[in-house]
One Martini backbone bead per residue (centre of mass of N, CA, C, O) as a GRO file, in nm:
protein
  169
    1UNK     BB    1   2.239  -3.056  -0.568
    2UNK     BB    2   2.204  -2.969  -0.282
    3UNK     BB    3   2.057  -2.998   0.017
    4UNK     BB    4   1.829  -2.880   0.169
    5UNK     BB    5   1.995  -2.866   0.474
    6UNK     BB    6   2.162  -2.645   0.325
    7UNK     BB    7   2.025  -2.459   0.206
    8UNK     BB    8   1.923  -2.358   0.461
    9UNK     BB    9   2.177  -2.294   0.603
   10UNK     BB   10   2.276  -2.071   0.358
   11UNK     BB   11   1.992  -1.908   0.329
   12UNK     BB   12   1.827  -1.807   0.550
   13UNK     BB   13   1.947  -1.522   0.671
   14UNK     BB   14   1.897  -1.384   0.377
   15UNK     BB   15   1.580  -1.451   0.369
   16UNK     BB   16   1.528  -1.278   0.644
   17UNK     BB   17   1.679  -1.008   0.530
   18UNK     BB   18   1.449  -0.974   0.332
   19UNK     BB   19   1.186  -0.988   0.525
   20UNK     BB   20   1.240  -0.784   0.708
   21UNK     BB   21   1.274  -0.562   0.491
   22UNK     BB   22   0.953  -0.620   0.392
   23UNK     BB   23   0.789  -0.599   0.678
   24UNK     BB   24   0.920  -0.478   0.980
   25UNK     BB   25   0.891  -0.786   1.150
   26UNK     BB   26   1.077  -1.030   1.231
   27UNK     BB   27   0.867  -1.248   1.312
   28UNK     BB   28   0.718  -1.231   1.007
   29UNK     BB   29   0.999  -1.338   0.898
   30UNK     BB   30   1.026  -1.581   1.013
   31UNK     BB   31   0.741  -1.702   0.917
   32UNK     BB   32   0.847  -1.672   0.623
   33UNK     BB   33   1.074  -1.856   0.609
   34UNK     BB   34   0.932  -2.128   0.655
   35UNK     BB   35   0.739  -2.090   0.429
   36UNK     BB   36   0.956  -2.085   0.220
   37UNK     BB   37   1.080  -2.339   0.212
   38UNK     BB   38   0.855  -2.480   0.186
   39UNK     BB   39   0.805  -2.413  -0.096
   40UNK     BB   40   1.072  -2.486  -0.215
   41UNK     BB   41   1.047  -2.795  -0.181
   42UNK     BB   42   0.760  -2.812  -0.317
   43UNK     BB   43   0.952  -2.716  -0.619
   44UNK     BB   44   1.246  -2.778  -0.679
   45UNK     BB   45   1.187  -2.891  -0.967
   46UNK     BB   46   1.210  -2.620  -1.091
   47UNK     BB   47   1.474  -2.585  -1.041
   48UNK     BB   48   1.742  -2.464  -1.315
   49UNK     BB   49   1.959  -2.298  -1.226
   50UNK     BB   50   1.996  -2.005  -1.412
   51UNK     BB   51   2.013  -1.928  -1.106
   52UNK     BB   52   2.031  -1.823  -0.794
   53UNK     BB   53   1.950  -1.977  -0.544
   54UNK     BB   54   1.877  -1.703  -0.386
   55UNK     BB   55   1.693  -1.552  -0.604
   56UNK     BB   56   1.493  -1.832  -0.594
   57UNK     BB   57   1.422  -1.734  -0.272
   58UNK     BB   58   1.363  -1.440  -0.305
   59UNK     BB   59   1.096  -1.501  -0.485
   60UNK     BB   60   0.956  -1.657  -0.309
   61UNK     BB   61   0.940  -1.491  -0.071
   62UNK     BB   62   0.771  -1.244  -0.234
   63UNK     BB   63   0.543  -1.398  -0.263
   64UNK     BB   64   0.461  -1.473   0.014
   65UNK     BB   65   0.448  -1.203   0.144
   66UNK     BB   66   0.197  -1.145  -0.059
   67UNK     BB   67   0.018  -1.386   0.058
   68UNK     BB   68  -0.008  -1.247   0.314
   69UNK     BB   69  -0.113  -1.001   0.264
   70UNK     BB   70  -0.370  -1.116   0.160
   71UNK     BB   71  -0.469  -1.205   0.397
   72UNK     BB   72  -0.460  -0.971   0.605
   73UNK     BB   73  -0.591  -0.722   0.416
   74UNK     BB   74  -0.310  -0.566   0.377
   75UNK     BB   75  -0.062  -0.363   0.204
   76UNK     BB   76   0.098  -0.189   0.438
   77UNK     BB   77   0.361  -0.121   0.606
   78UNK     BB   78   0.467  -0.094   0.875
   79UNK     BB   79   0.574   0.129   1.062
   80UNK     BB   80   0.820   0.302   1.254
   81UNK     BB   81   0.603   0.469   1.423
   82UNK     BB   82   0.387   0.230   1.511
   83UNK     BB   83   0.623   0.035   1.625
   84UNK     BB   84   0.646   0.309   1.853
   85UNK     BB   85   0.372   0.247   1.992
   86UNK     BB   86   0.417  -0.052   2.034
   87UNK     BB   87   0.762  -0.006   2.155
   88UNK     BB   88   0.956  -0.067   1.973
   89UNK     BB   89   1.307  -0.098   1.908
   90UNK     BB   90   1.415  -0.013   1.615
   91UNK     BB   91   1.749  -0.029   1.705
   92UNK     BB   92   1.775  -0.295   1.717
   93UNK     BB   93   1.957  -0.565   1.611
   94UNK     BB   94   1.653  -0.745   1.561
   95UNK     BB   95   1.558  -0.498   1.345
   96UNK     BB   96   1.849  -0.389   1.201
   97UNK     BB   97   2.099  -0.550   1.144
   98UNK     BB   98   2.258  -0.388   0.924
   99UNK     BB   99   2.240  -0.087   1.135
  100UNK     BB  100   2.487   0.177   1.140
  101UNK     BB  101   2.341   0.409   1.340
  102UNK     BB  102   2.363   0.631   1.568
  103UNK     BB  103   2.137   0.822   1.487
  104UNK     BB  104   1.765   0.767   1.551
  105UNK     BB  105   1.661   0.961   1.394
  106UNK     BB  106   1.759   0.889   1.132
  107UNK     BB  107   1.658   0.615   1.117
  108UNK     BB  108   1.350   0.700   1.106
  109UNK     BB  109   1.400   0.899   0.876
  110UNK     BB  110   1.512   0.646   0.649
  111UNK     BB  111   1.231   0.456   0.710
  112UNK     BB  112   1.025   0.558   0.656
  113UNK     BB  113   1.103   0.623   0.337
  114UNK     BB  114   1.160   0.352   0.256
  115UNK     BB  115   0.856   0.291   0.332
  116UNK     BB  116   0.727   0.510   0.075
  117UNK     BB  117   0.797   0.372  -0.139
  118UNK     BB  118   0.751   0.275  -0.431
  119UNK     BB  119   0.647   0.013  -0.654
  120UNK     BB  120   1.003  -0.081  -0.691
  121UNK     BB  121   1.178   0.081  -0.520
  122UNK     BB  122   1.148  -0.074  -0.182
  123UNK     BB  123   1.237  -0.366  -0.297
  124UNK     BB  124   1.516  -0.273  -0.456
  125UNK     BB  125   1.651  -0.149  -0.233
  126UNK     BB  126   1.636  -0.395  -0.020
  127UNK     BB  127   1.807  -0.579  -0.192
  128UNK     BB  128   2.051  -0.408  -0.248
  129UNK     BB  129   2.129  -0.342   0.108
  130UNK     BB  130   2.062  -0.567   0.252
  131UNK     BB  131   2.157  -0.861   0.080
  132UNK     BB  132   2.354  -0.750  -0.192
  133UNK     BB  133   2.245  -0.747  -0.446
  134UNK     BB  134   2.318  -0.733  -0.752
  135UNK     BB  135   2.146  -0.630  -1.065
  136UNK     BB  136   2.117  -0.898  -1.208
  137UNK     BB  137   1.963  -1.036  -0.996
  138UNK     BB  138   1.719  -0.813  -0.965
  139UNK     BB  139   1.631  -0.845  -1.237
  140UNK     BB  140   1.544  -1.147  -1.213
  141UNK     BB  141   1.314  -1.103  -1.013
  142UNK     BB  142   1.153  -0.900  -1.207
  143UNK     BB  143   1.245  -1.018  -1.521
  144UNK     BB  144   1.477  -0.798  -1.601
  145UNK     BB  145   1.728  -0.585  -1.618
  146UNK     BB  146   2.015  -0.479  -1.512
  147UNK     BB  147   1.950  -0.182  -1.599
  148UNK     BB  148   1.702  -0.158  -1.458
  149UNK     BB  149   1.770  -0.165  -1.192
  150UNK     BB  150   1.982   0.049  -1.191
  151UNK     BB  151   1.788   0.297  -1.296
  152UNK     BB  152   1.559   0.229  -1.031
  153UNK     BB  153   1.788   0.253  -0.796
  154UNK     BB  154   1.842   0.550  -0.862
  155UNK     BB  155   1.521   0.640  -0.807
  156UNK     BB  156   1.537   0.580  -0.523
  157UNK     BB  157   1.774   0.795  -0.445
  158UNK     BB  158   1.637   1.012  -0.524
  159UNK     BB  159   1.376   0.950  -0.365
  160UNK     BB  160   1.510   0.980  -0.105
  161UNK     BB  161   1.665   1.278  -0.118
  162UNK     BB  162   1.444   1.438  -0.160
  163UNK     BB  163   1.281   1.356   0.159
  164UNK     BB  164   1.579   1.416   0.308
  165UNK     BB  165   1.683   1.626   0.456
  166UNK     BB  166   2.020   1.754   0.544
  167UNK     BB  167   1.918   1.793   0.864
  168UNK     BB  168   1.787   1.506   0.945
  169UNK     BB  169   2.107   1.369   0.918
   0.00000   0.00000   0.00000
């Protein structure tokens, strides 16, 4: 087992942009990578290797999330409109780390989009696309199989498609 402050040094940037994915909320996501990390430390003993030390820190951060929300008292994410309202500027490498997209428009009307899909379509795709987990991986997050997350993955890409029209890209 690594030192703990090997896996934060190794693991925290990922953790942070799949918390990203799921807030659309930089500080929030900042807050969440710390309260992340606290909740591993005092679990550590349950880590058994079956999986990737990654996968099983964004499966606590996917949790931790979960009980922000529920604490929040609110269920959906912060919209990419309401970020616009609030001045926020989307487009900074601050807001969406690795999204190389010149059109801002095409930005807000596909970041929109994968904020409106239900769950697991949302969560199943910004693993993927985010922090660019294997198939295996995304399964496991989920507790199923790779083939379900492939399909699942495609159904979300599907589903992405039919509500972008090609002229709005």
């Amino acid at each position: 087992m690594e030192d703990l402050s090997d896996v934060y040094e190794s693991y925290a940037d990922e953790v942070k942009r799949f918390l990203i994915g799921l807030t659309s909320n930089v500080d929030v996501a900042e807050e969440l990578t710390q309260e992340t990390f606290y909740q591993a430390v005092k679990s550590i003993h349950r880590y058994n290797g079956e999986c990737k030390m990654s996968v099983w820190l964004c499966q606590i951060a996917k949790h931790t999330y979960y009980n922000h929300l529920r604490k929040e008292r609110h269920s959906t994410h912060v919209s990419v409109e309401n970020m616009m309202h609030m001045g926020m500027d989307i487009t900074s490498p601050e807001q969406q780390p690795d999204v190389k997209i010149v059109n801002r428009n095409t930005l807000i009307t596909i970041h929109k989009e994968i904020h409106l899909l239900n769950e697991p379509y949302r969560e199943l795709f910004l693993l993927r696309t985010s922090i660019e987990l294997s198939f295996r991986e995304i399964g496991e997050i989920f507790g199923k199989s790779e083939n379900w997350a492939r399909v699942t993955y495609y159904r979300a890409k599907l589903k992405l498609a039919e509500r972008i029209e090609p002229n709005e890209v």
